[in-house]
């Protein structure tokens, strides 16, 4: 488990800074550039969607036209021209595939480079992957095993066709269509994503995992994920993201909705490694994501864990609505910003039910000229007797030109609430670095080790397979930050 | 093995070492004694290559090589080890994990094969037992919440693990109870070897009862002002630094 040594090896093997900066040459089918009602119709038609879905999208699009891009986050970027992007890109390849053998070998090659275990090894690792390549889900594995216990795990486009009542019942109930500019945009043009339903009392027999990747140039990626954990069920979902290197900025505006019914638990882990742009701040993904979980039933629990190392801009606040009595929300976050990256991320914990508890552990690391903001809201509503929150926000600065900002909002309308907030800002001390060097570790290895130590509480929350990858990413993304 | 000539060192604008000469042969153990603030730790940092300690004049030659030109981690790989006066805490990094990373980094730099977790664990356990370093300590974050004595014992454990060629011990005896002092001394003595040299910085003659030095240097105001055999320690204890420095002048 020597993260530092592994990191070093990985880095040496890569020979370049961004491992995933390759572009797959596959014929891509795109919608015409630009965004209007026809674009929305095109996307919907491509997916063979029922009329209700198209209506839903069109309504969202109408609302979006009147909405303004939010400007309250501490991120700065050139104006996005929404008419100068493609809203749909699918690898050309139909009809539906029965097995992996039918998948374009180049696509599989891409997955291989990404290190996605889309093969037999995966079975051993117990991971089912619903791979989203640009907008279309290409291969879904392990369906059968999941079928046995009644877990539905499929592309959302498929769920819209096959489980319309379920989708209609839950879609947009956690993140309303009009929630915010980016969520509304997503509602209008989302191309694909993942749908999960775990039936009553079922403990999902494996970690579910989706890898997202933006491949086509000038494409916005708008996935939509909906996870429903029925009463007394449990599911752990892993999401990994990466995108190739390009000079232009690409927009990514996803929406994730989680619903936990009575006694259910959802654990949602993300390792986000979109292309961050180069050392001079050129290129990189603009990541504007709305993720929210609704603890709808009593004693339900939703836990977010995120490792955000990529993207030029990260705007992301995975949140929990603690509606059920005794429900629990957790947010564990590592956000790393190096060079010119900007991250504005945090969470919202909305305590509505009695005896609700929330826990926020945020570790922000800034290096180079990067800015990293934790923005969090803990809100206790009037009926939430005995609500509890514990928040810990730690920032680590590497170098003199970066910045860390902590913006905690606390609102309490119930006098019985107990809210604790701790925050620290520190630097990698010279003596820590020297101590490591004296014992033989190189600069970058030492930094990776110290930072991994700083993040430990969050890394511990990740499933094993992800924890190792995340530790490596921490090292890779901080390369060139010292010295 | 180690040859220091006319060494001048500045920290910031302040000159701290002012023409220090010292020569240490393989197989020897030398002690450095001197009043607070005389520059002992500074010397140890310069030998280990700490940033901010600038050599403005003079040379340090280590096995024929200009030590000043090497990065600290390269020095470590070439066998320079400094047991620090104030070992540093690294939160979240378990001691065991740190030992493994460091050992393998040194091995890699020397072109040796890295050891897997089990291999390292075996060696560490065996050395830890002789120093009374518990399994539980190895699982805790490096030096975090360790008592003064525990930190020092861990430094010696690392010395035994890395098997350096030149070991510098900066007041490793300070803050140790008598049993720990004996353990540490045994650790040092067990590493005495014709191919290895050690520089033991201490304030107390007591340590030198257990680690008998071949030579003692007295450092004052950035220079070696007196030298002698092991009896010099007793003399220092009896007369104090002021008198010894005056006698030498
Ligand atoms: N970073 C620094 N900036 C300014 N002065 C420094 C710095 N580091 C050390 N000094 C000064 O250099 C002198 C020598 O310090 P050093 O730590 O080497 O002494 P020492 O002999 O090890 O003392 P002690 O016996 O107390 O450990 C002291 O006067 C100290 O204040
Ligand atoms: Mg000292």
XYZ file of C-alpha atoms and ligand atoms in Angstrom:
764
model
C 0.000 0.000 0.000
C 2.859 2.462 -0.469
C 0.903 5.154 -2.193
C 3.919 7.325 -2.656
C 5.977 4.624 -4.305
C 3.080 3.542 -6.487
C 2.469 7.107 -7.474
C 6.073 7.494 -8.468
C 5.958 4.395 -10.599
C 2.739 5.377 -12.222
C 4.068 8.784 -13.009
C 7.267 7.396 -14.430
C 5.311 4.988 -16.590
C 3.120 7.746 -17.906
C 5.837 9.959 -19.214
C 3.389 12.819 -19.312
C 1.301 14.690 -16.884
C -2.190 13.757 -17.807
C -2.628 10.065 -18.181
C -5.959 10.158 -19.893
C -5.165 12.765 -22.490
C -5.779 10.688 -25.567
C -8.584 11.037 -28.075
C -10.282 8.013 -29.482
C -10.935 8.180 -33.169
C -14.336 6.773 -33.575
C -16.890 8.054 -35.949
C -19.172 10.180 -33.891
C -22.737 11.040 -34.583
C -23.525 14.535 -33.423
C -26.533 16.742 -33.191
C -26.144 19.991 -35.143
C -24.268 22.615 -33.186
C -26.268 24.907 -30.972
C -29.165 24.766 -28.602
C -32.812 25.305 -29.440
C -36.031 23.351 -29.267
C -34.925 21.253 -32.200
C -31.814 20.185 -30.322
C -34.004 18.986 -27.485
C -36.267 17.126 -29.918
C -33.225 15.614 -31.625
C -31.821 14.246 -28.381
C -35.181 12.863 -27.358
C -35.762 11.289 -30.743
C -32.313 9.715 -30.741
C -33.299 7.997 -27.542
C -36.676 6.842 -28.825
C -38.236 8.531 -25.880
C -41.930 8.476 -25.063
C -43.869 11.708 -25.465
C -43.986 12.514 -21.743
C -40.218 12.638 -21.619
C -40.025 15.002 -24.549
C -42.638 17.241 -22.930
C -40.647 17.251 -19.719
C -37.511 18.268 -21.583
C -39.239 20.980 -23.566
C -40.745 22.456 -20.427
C -37.300 22.516 -18.875
C -35.857 24.156 -21.951
C -38.508 26.898 -21.835
C -37.656 27.657 -18.234
C -33.954 27.621 -18.979
C -34.302 30.356 -21.576
C -35.372 32.722 -18.796
C -32.742 31.684 -16.309
C -29.412 33.311 -15.519
C -26.114 31.587 -15.055
C -25.258 31.769 -11.336
C -22.389 34.047 -10.371
C -22.119 33.640 -6.610
C -19.396 30.993 -6.643
C -15.756 31.980 -6.310
C -14.859 30.886 -9.826
C -13.948 32.963 -12.841
C -14.216 31.807 -16.403
C -14.877 33.260 -19.834
C -18.492 33.432 -20.845
C -19.768 30.107 -22.089
C -21.325 30.281 -25.532
C -24.113 27.743 -25.299
C -24.799 28.014 -29.013
C -21.269 27.001 -29.889
C -21.360 23.444 -28.589
C -22.721 20.091 -29.536
C -25.367 18.715 -27.237
C -25.380 15.189 -28.384
C -22.582 12.905 -29.475
C -22.886 9.185 -29.700
C -20.359 6.757 -31.006
C -21.917 5.585 -34.288
C -22.884 2.100 -33.574
C -26.244 0.460 -33.672
C -28.278 -1.576 -33.067
C -28.137 -2.730 -29.472
C -25.326 -4.999 -28.453
C -25.780 -8.340 -26.875
C -22.305 -8.781 -25.506
C -18.994 -7.054 -25.091
C -17.600 -8.831 -28.163
C -19.787 -6.664 -30.299
C -18.432 -3.428 -28.948
C -16.117 -1.429 -31.211
C -12.608 -2.654 -30.331
C -11.320 0.917 -30.346
C -13.792 1.768 -27.671
C -12.673 -1.162 -25.613
C -9.106 -0.020 -26.172
C -10.047 3.331 -24.690
C -11.475 1.672 -21.656
C -8.326 -0.329 -21.332
C -6.213 2.816 -21.310
C -8.469 4.174 -18.664
C -7.852 1.057 -16.711
C -11.512 0.194 -16.553
C -11.749 -3.459 -15.802
C -14.470 -4.173 -18.345
C -13.742 -7.876 -18.535
C -13.548 -11.064 -16.561
C -11.293 -9.544 -13.928
C -14.149 -7.295 -13.158
C -16.248 -10.208 -12.133
C -13.569 -11.162 -9.669
C -13.437 -7.622 -8.383
C -17.197 -7.751 -8.011
C -17.760 -4.511 -9.888
C -20.494 -3.998 -12.443
C -19.785 -1.207 -14.874
C -22.243 0.789 -16.841
C -19.829 2.679 -19.037
C -20.986 5.976 -20.419
C -18.974 6.897 -23.471
C -19.894 10.401 -24.313
C -23.593 10.108 -24.144
C -24.581 6.562 -24.818
C -24.213 3.709 -22.441
C -22.220 1.190 -24.345
C -21.983 -1.874 -22.263
C -23.707 -2.962 -19.164
C -22.462 -6.004 -17.428
C -23.573 -8.121 -14.540
C -27.160 -7.418 -15.295
C -28.068 -10.997 -14.740
C -26.546 -11.307 -11.343
C -28.302 -8.145 -10.338
C -31.523 -9.366 -11.909
C -31.521 -12.313 -9.564
C -32.020 -10.024 -6.599
C -34.180 -7.606 -8.535
C -31.706 -4.736 -8.713
C -32.171 -2.628 -11.817
C -28.938 -1.077 -13.069
C -29.155 0.308 -16.563
C -28.711 3.376 -18.730
C -31.361 5.920 -17.854
C -32.459 6.038 -21.491
C -33.369 2.391 -21.159
C -35.160 2.954 -17.872
C -37.257 5.693 -19.473
C -38.478 3.145 -22.003
C -38.663 0.066 -19.767
C -39.626 1.450 -16.353
C -41.518 4.628 -17.196
C -43.719 4.640 -14.056
C -40.686 4.477 -11.816
C -38.788 7.172 -13.680
C -41.832 9.414 -13.796
C -42.422 8.907 -10.112
C -38.920 9.971 -9.056
C -37.236 11.990 -11.815
C -36.962 15.631 -10.844
C -38.319 15.070 -7.351
C -34.979 15.611 -5.656
C -33.523 18.174 -8.030
C -36.539 20.004 -9.428
C -36.414 20.895 -13.095
C -36.073 24.552 -12.205
C -33.545 24.054 -9.421
C -30.719 25.993 -10.999
C -29.446 27.099 -14.391
C -27.259 24.058 -14.982
C -29.740 21.534 -13.631
C -32.433 22.957 -15.872
C -30.119 22.833 -18.861
C -29.393 19.228 -18.004
C -33.092 18.461 -17.747
C -33.592 19.747 -21.272
C -30.724 18.012 -23.005
C -29.462 15.183 -20.831
C -28.295 12.465 -23.120
C -27.800 9.487 -20.893
C -26.728 8.368 -17.495
C -27.514 5.678 -15.029
C -30.604 4.374 -13.365
C -30.519 2.198 -10.278
C -33.367 0.690 -8.333
C -32.732 -1.500 -5.316
C -35.852 -3.311 -4.113
C -37.101 -3.547 -0.560
C -34.781 -5.239 1.867
C -32.123 -6.011 -0.740
C -28.481 -5.452 -0.061
C -26.981 -4.904 -3.499
C -24.525 -7.787 -3.932
C -21.798 -5.716 -5.578
C -20.486 -2.209 -5.856
C -22.101 -0.540 -8.849
C -19.783 1.554 -10.896
C -19.995 3.887 -13.853
C -17.148 5.500 -15.666
C -17.855 8.712 -17.472
C -15.665 10.075 -20.147
C -15.992 13.013 -22.481
C -14.438 12.159 -25.799
C -15.862 14.178 -28.663
C -14.521 17.693 -28.962
C -16.755 20.664 -28.097
C -19.340 18.394 -26.618
C -21.194 19.158 -23.504
C -21.789 16.148 -21.377
C -25.044 16.040 -19.508
C -25.537 12.830 -17.670
C -28.477 12.192 -15.512
C -28.349 9.694 -12.714
C -31.234 8.473 -10.636
C -30.795 6.032 -7.795
C -33.673 4.735 -5.722
C -33.088 2.612 -2.651
C -36.345 1.109 -1.525
C -37.153 0.390 2.113
C -34.395 -1.293 4.069
C -32.086 -1.681 1.079
C -28.420 -0.831 0.646
C -26.349 0.159 -2.351
C -22.858 1.491 -2.906
C -22.290 3.316 -6.153
C -18.934 4.398 -7.562
C -18.458 6.988 -10.211
C -15.155 7.650 -11.932
C -14.656 10.426 -14.415
C -11.944 11.320 -16.808
C -11.726 13.273 -20.056
C -9.124 13.665 -22.793
C -6.819 16.614 -23.112
C -8.043 19.415 -25.333
C -7.255 23.082 -25.647
C -10.823 24.268 -25.560
C -12.949 24.168 -22.475
C -15.708 21.641 -22.324
C -18.857 21.930 -20.328
C -20.073 19.193 -18.102
C -23.374 19.676 -16.310
C -24.628 16.526 -14.680
C -27.521 15.935 -12.352
C -27.584 13.141 -9.813
C -30.657 12.362 -7.756
C -30.707 9.886 -4.909
C -33.790 8.713 -3.059
C -33.483 6.661 0.122
C -36.719 5.298 1.483
C -37.303 4.101 5.030
C -34.261 2.439 6.542
C -32.379 2.473 3.222
C -28.760 3.469 2.761
C -26.997 4.847 -0.298
C -23.262 5.323 -0.435
C -22.175 7.366 -3.423
C -18.465 7.715 -4.176
C -16.885 9.827 -6.879
C -13.354 10.075 -8.117
C -13.417 12.995 -10.503
C -10.401 13.368 -12.733
C -11.615 15.392 -15.695
C -8.861 17.137 -17.610
C -7.814 20.102 -15.418
C -6.217 22.226 -18.143
C -2.485 22.664 -18.522
C 0.054 24.438 -16.273
C -0.935 27.752 -17.850
C -4.641 27.301 -17.334
C -5.452 26.500 -20.963
C -8.269 24.062 -21.565
C -9.933 21.835 -19.056
C -13.434 20.835 -18.126
C -15.994 23.197 -16.635
C -17.749 20.963 -14.199
C -21.106 22.320 -13.025
C -22.838 19.516 -11.266
C -25.961 19.220 -9.156
C -25.991 16.231 -6.864
C -28.576 15.796 -4.216
C -29.892 13.000 -2.071
C -33.249 12.809 -0.391
C -33.468 10.802 2.828
C -37.159 10.474 2.284
C -37.826 7.683 4.745
C -37.218 7.470 8.462
C -33.807 6.164 9.512
C -32.467 6.368 5.995
C -28.897 7.355 5.242
C -27.066 8.953 2.353
C -23.321 9.271 2.302
C -21.387 11.212 -0.336
C -17.668 10.710 -0.744
C -15.851 12.666 -3.398
C -12.273 13.009 -4.540
C -12.122 15.951 -6.894
C -8.742 16.275 -8.541
C -9.634 17.306 -12.063
C -11.549 19.965 -14.014
C -10.542 23.552 -14.643
C -13.615 24.634 -12.715
C -15.524 22.600 -10.191
C -18.914 23.817 -9.025
C -20.449 21.066 -7.043
C -22.388 20.686 -3.801
C -23.588 17.143 -3.176
C -26.304 17.602 -0.615
C -28.675 15.733 1.645
C -32.262 16.509 2.451
C -32.814 14.869 5.810
C -36.540 14.545 5.636
C -37.131 11.258 7.444
C -36.917 11.174 11.231
C -33.580 9.845 12.396
C -32.072 10.079 8.932
C -28.355 10.599 8.449
C -26.414 12.570 5.865
C -22.665 12.468 5.340
C -20.302 14.348 3.095
C -16.649 13.406 2.827
C -14.658 15.435 0.378
C -11.162 15.864 -0.940
C -10.762 18.710 -3.406
C -7.376 19.328 -4.960
C -6.670 22.376 -7.074
C -3.287 22.884 -8.691
C -1.930 25.349 -11.276
C -4.919 27.485 -12.383
C -7.704 25.170 -11.284
C -10.638 26.635 -9.380
C -12.785 24.569 -7.112
C -15.895 25.794 -5.337
C -17.376 22.803 -3.649
C -19.111 21.728 -0.486
C -22.461 20.474 0.616
C -25.865 21.353 1.954
C -27.389 19.467 4.841
C -31.038 20.307 5.255
C -32.428 18.964 8.524
C -36.177 18.595 8.294
C -36.970 15.472 10.331
C -36.491 14.938 14.041
C -33.250 13.456 15.364
C -31.499 13.917 12.050
C -27.732 13.878 11.981
C -25.185 15.116 9.499
C -21.437 14.976 9.281
C -19.219 16.977 6.950
C -15.518 16.325 6.544
C -13.886 18.465 3.898
C -10.215 18.475 2.946
C -9.195 21.150 0.492
C -5.718 21.250 -0.999
C -4.507 24.204 -3.027
C -1.247 24.440 -4.925
C 0.229 26.566 -7.682
C -2.057 29.508 -8.436
C -5.210 27.597 -7.663
C -8.166 28.638 -5.557
C -10.160 26.230 -3.500
C -13.365 27.187 -1.739
C -15.411 25.162 0.672
C -18.994 26.397 0.594
C -21.422 24.651 2.886
C -24.845 25.115 4.329
C -26.215 23.477 7.433
C -29.865 24.293 7.814
C -32.075 23.110 10.659
C -35.773 23.676 10.105
C -38.313 24.345 12.824
C -39.527 20.789 13.332
C -36.113 19.153 13.319
C -35.860 18.548 17.038
C -32.481 17.367 18.273
C -30.756 17.794 14.950
C -26.988 17.333 15.072
C -24.296 18.470 12.735
C -20.554 18.167 12.885
C -18.477 19.961 10.300
C -14.752 19.863 9.894
C -13.084 21.841 7.140
C -9.355 21.547 6.733
C -7.371 23.409 4.136
C -3.819 22.725 3.123
C -1.791 25.221 1.152
C 1.215 24.293 -0.939
C 3.205 27.305 -2.076
C 2.510 31.008 -1.711
C 0.321 31.877 -4.672
C -2.696 29.707 -4.004
C -5.729 30.357 -1.885
C -8.135 28.519 0.390
C -11.515 29.929 1.365
C -14.111 28.578 3.729
C -17.679 29.803 3.492
C -19.895 28.021 5.999
C -23.527 29.070 6.261
C -25.455 27.950 9.309
C -29.194 28.481 9.782
C -31.070 27.075 12.713
C -34.736 27.507 13.447
C -34.854 24.978 16.222
C -33.239 25.751 19.558
C -32.500 22.096 20.297
C -30.077 21.864 17.362
C -26.422 21.175 18.054
C -24.105 22.378 15.339
C -20.358 22.123 15.593
C -17.954 23.630 13.115
C -14.189 23.241 13.110
C -11.873 24.691 10.531
C -8.125 24.699 10.083
C -5.754 26.039 7.489
C -2.222 24.771 7.350
C 0.781 24.487 5.123
C 3.081 21.609 4.517
C 5.685 22.578 7.063
C 9.315 22.855 6.014
C 10.298 20.524 8.796
C 7.836 17.851 7.658
C 9.207 18.017 4.165
C 12.793 17.970 5.365
C 12.105 15.015 7.629
C 10.752 13.004 4.685
C 13.627 13.989 2.410
C 16.167 13.109 5.088
C 14.686 9.628 5.197
C 15.113 9.268 1.454
C 11.778 10.294 -0.048
C 11.877 12.596 -3.079
C 10.087 15.961 -3.048
C 6.980 14.851 -4.899
C 6.801 11.579 -3.117
C 7.034 13.419 0.182
C 4.281 15.835 -0.776
C 2.063 12.967 -1.930
C 2.641 11.162 1.342
C 1.903 14.174 3.513
C -1.183 15.109 1.512
C -2.490 11.561 1.585
C -2.055 11.669 5.347
C -3.961 14.938 5.459
C -6.819 13.345 3.493
C -6.859 10.073 5.331
C -10.255 10.396 6.988
C -11.868 10.833 3.591
C -9.820 8.234 1.724
C -10.872 5.716 4.347
C -14.467 6.179 3.279
C -13.803 4.970 -0.258
C -14.266 1.359 -1.289
C -10.891 -0.402 -1.451
C -10.482 -0.465 -5.246
C -11.086 3.239 -5.392
C -8.977 4.147 -2.396
C -5.789 2.974 -4.070
C -6.579 4.800 -7.313
C -7.489 7.915 -5.380
C -4.223 7.896 -3.452
C -2.322 7.748 -6.718
C -4.370 10.559 -8.166
C -3.559 12.754 -5.201
C 0.130 12.351 -5.988
C -0.258 12.819 -9.735
C -2.419 15.897 -9.498
C 0.057 17.656 -7.227
C 3.036 17.082 -9.464
C 5.108 20.153 -9.991
C 3.537 21.890 -7.017
C 6.736 22.057 -4.965
C 10.283 22.873 -5.869
C 34.792 9.247 5.552
C 33.743 12.755 6.531
C 36.001 15.766 6.153
C 34.719 19.215 7.035
C 37.015 22.121 6.232
C 36.596 25.750 7.224
C 32.821 25.471 7.088
C 30.838 28.703 7.190
C 27.062 28.449 7.227
C 24.424 31.127 7.114
C 20.789 30.812 8.059
C 19.049 33.794 6.563
C 21.449 36.667 7.157
C 22.974 35.161 10.233
C 26.258 33.335 10.145
C 26.053 30.432 12.556
C 28.987 28.194 11.691
C 32.158 30.192 11.387
C 35.040 28.116 10.130
C 34.375 24.677 11.497
C 36.840 21.850 10.945
C 36.126 18.230 11.707
C 37.330 14.906 10.445
C 35.682 11.581 11.076
C 37.057 8.260 9.892
C 35.068 5.123 9.118
C 34.654 2.922 12.156
C 34.817 5.845 14.561
C 32.324 7.355 16.937
C 32.818 11.016 17.757
C 30.880 13.153 20.185
C 30.076 16.827 19.803
C 29.346 18.821 22.919
C 28.750 22.503 23.284
C 26.594 25.143 24.892
C 23.040 25.867 23.772
C 22.955 27.810 20.569
C 26.535 27.010 19.631
C 25.507 25.532 16.276
C 25.315 21.786 16.871
C 21.917 21.253 15.287
C 22.864 23.634 12.524
C 25.837 21.429 11.721
C 23.640 18.353 11.655
C 21.134 20.037 9.322
C 23.855 21.162 6.964
C 25.230 17.653 6.802
C 21.752 16.332 5.997
C 21.096 19.075 3.435
C 18.235 21.040 4.917
C 17.030 23.903 2.716
C 17.852 27.354 4.064
C 21.172 26.356 5.587
C 23.598 27.841 3.120
C 27.257 27.000 2.920
C 29.005 30.291 2.227
C 32.557 29.016 2.574
C 34.433 25.786 3.062
C 33.748 22.200 2.062
C 32.140 19.002 3.271
C 33.579 15.886 1.720
C 31.848 12.561 2.235
C 33.570 9.489 0.876
C 35.412 11.734 -1.564
C 32.241 13.405 -2.769
C 31.149 17.020 -2.289
C 28.229 16.472 0.062
C 26.940 20.013 -0.349
C 26.106 19.324 -3.985
C 23.701 16.484 -3.218
C 19.958 16.712 -2.570
C 18.953 15.572 0.912
C 17.235 12.432 -0.372
C 20.346 11.537 -2.390
C 22.419 11.881 0.779
C 20.012 9.582 2.571
C 20.339 7.005 -0.184
C 24.113 7.263 0.144
C 23.909 6.450 3.810
C 23.603 9.773 5.631
C 21.160 9.541 8.512
C 20.186 12.233 10.985
C 18.325 11.327 14.153
C 16.679 14.643 14.824
C 16.598 16.602 18.039
C 12.906 17.271 17.430
C 11.372 14.475 15.345
C 8.518 15.730 13.209
C 4.872 14.679 13.324
C 3.097 13.670 10.123
C -0.638 13.289 10.753
C -2.521 10.570 8.914
C 0.575 8.670 7.808
C 1.092 5.540 9.830
C 4.570 4.930 11.143
C 4.717 1.595 9.351
C 3.668 3.154 6.068
C 6.304 5.839 6.465
C 9.053 3.339 7.211
C 8.146 1.282 4.182
C 7.990 4.263 1.827
C 11.299 5.634 3.082
C 13.122 2.312 3.026
C 11.940 1.569 -0.489
C 12.758 5.069 -1.699
C 16.331 4.579 -0.525
C 16.539 1.128 -2.048
C 15.173 2.391 -5.342
C 17.714 5.205 -5.417
C 20.482 2.666 -4.899
C 19.140 0.422 -7.620
C 18.112 -2.271 -5.164
C 14.905 -4.230 -5.289
C 12.001 -2.807 -3.323
C 10.537 -4.832 -0.507
C 6.874 -5.676 -0.236
C 4.781 -4.803 2.788
C 5.319 -8.167 4.404
C 9.065 -8.059 3.869
C 9.322 -4.637 5.484
C 7.027 -5.609 8.317
C 9.223 -8.567 9.168
C 12.392 -6.511 9.398
C 10.717 -3.682 11.265
C 9.147 -5.993 13.825
C 12.414 -7.640 14.588
C 14.243 -4.326 15.099
C 11.330 -2.777 16.961
C 11.384 -5.514 19.555
C 14.939 -4.688 20.629
C 13.957 -1.055 21.174
C 10.689 -1.658 22.955
C 8.757 -0.032 20.133
C 5.310 -1.571 20.262
C 3.226 -2.844 17.385
C 0.611 -0.308 18.380
C 3.084 2.548 17.900
C 3.815 1.354 14.373
C 0.135 1.628 13.534
C -0.214 5.173 14.815
C 0.428 8.271 12.752
C 4.130 9.086 12.612
C 5.257 10.719 15.864
C 1.775 12.117 16.456
C 1.118 12.105 20.163
C 4.286 10.102 20.822
C 6.041 10.926 24.071
C 9.480 12.496 23.841
C 11.117 9.164 24.607
C 8.983 7.285 22.092
C 9.964 9.710 19.376
C 13.631 9.227 20.126
C 13.324 5.460 20.152
C 11.626 5.620 16.795
C 14.559 7.611 15.435
C 16.904 4.861 16.549
C 14.598 2.256 15.054
C 14.901 4.052 11.742
C 18.644 4.166 12.084
C 18.706 0.422 12.588
C 16.349 -0.083 9.677
C 18.232 2.062 7.177
C 21.701 0.924 8.292
C 23.381 4.207 7.377
C 27.087 4.763 6.761
C 27.185 8.093 8.528
C 24.800 8.474 11.439
C 24.357 11.809 13.173
C 22.457 11.724 16.451
C 21.307 15.135 17.598
C 20.607 14.951 21.329
C 18.930 11.618 21.019
C 19.532 11.139 24.738
C 17.644 14.258 25.827
C 14.415 13.439 27.568
C 15.097 9.717 27.886
C 14.653 7.815 31.116
C 17.553 5.662 32.193
C 16.154 2.440 30.712
C 15.447 4.076 27.383
C 18.895 5.624 27.434
C 20.416 2.180 27.763
C 18.257 0.837 24.932
C 19.281 3.673 22.678
C 22.939 3.225 23.572
C 22.695 -0.488 22.864
C 21.111 0.346 19.533
C 23.973 2.629 18.674
C 26.637 0.220 19.883
C 25.112 -2.626 17.904
C 25.648 -0.579 14.774
C 29.292 0.123 15.485
C 31.105 -1.227 12.521
C 34.408 -0.639 10.746
C 32.518 0.686 7.732
C 30.305 3.055 9.672
C 30.925 6.389 11.345
C 28.799 8.157 13.935
C 28.551 11.666 15.226
C 26.822 11.874 18.587
C 25.641 15.295 19.722
C 24.924 15.453 23.440
C 24.894 17.656 26.498
C 25.470 14.860 28.949
C 28.537 12.992 29.933
C 26.153 10.239 31.096
C 25.411 9.086 27.536
C 29.111 8.788 26.857
C 29.362 6.238 29.669
C 27.303 3.964 27.463
C 28.468 5.076 24.049
C 32.168 5.503 24.477
C 33.403 7.954 21.854
C 36.751 7.778 20.127
C 36.968 11.528 20.216
C 35.106 14.513 21.638
C 34.806 17.913 19.939
C 33.673 21.004 21.759
C 31.654 23.372 19.598
C 31.261 26.972 20.689
C 30.143 29.997 18.710
C 30.238 28.133 15.441
C 33.698 26.615 15.741
C 35.385 23.614 17.247
C 37.264 25.117 20.171
C 38.572 22.054 21.934
C 39.111 18.385 21.199
C 40.164 15.396 23.185
C 39.598 11.787 24.109
C 36.691 10.479 26.139
C 38.120 11.975 29.337
C 37.291 15.448 27.998
C 33.650 14.808 28.826
C 34.457 14.393 32.516
C 36.550 17.517 32.456
C 33.680 19.431 30.879
C 31.318 18.162 33.502
C 33.669 19.329 36.241
C 34.721 22.705 34.842
C 31.887 23.807 32.573
C 32.143 25.126 29.023
C 33.390 28.598 29.908
C 36.496 27.308 31.608
C 37.258 24.733 28.924
C 36.870 27.355 26.207
C 39.156 29.719 28.116
C 41.695 26.959 28.706
C 41.716 26.162 25.012
C 42.134 29.756 23.939
N 16.277 29.624 11.177
C 17.062 30.326 12.001
N 17.035 31.671 11.938
C 17.818 32.413 12.752
N 18.644 31.897 13.657
C 18.701 30.569 13.746
C 17.924 29.715 12.928
N 18.204 28.447 13.244
C 19.125 28.509 14.234
N 19.412 29.776 14.546
C 20.335 30.226 15.566
O 21.568 29.608 15.372
C 22.189 29.332 16.600
C 22.580 27.863 16.653
O 21.420 27.065 16.758
P 21.493 25.486 16.889
O 20.118 24.984 16.908
O 22.404 24.963 15.856
O 22.167 25.342 18.327
P 22.471 24.035 19.164
O 23.916 24.043 19.395
O 21.909 22.840 18.505
O 21.695 24.347 20.505
P 20.944 23.363 21.531
O 21.988 22.788 22.399
O 20.056 24.276 22.313
O 20.187 22.346 20.742
C 21.196 29.757 17.670
O 21.573 31.030 18.132
C 19.887 29.814 16.940
O 19.030 30.759 17.509
Mg 20.360 21.525 18.938
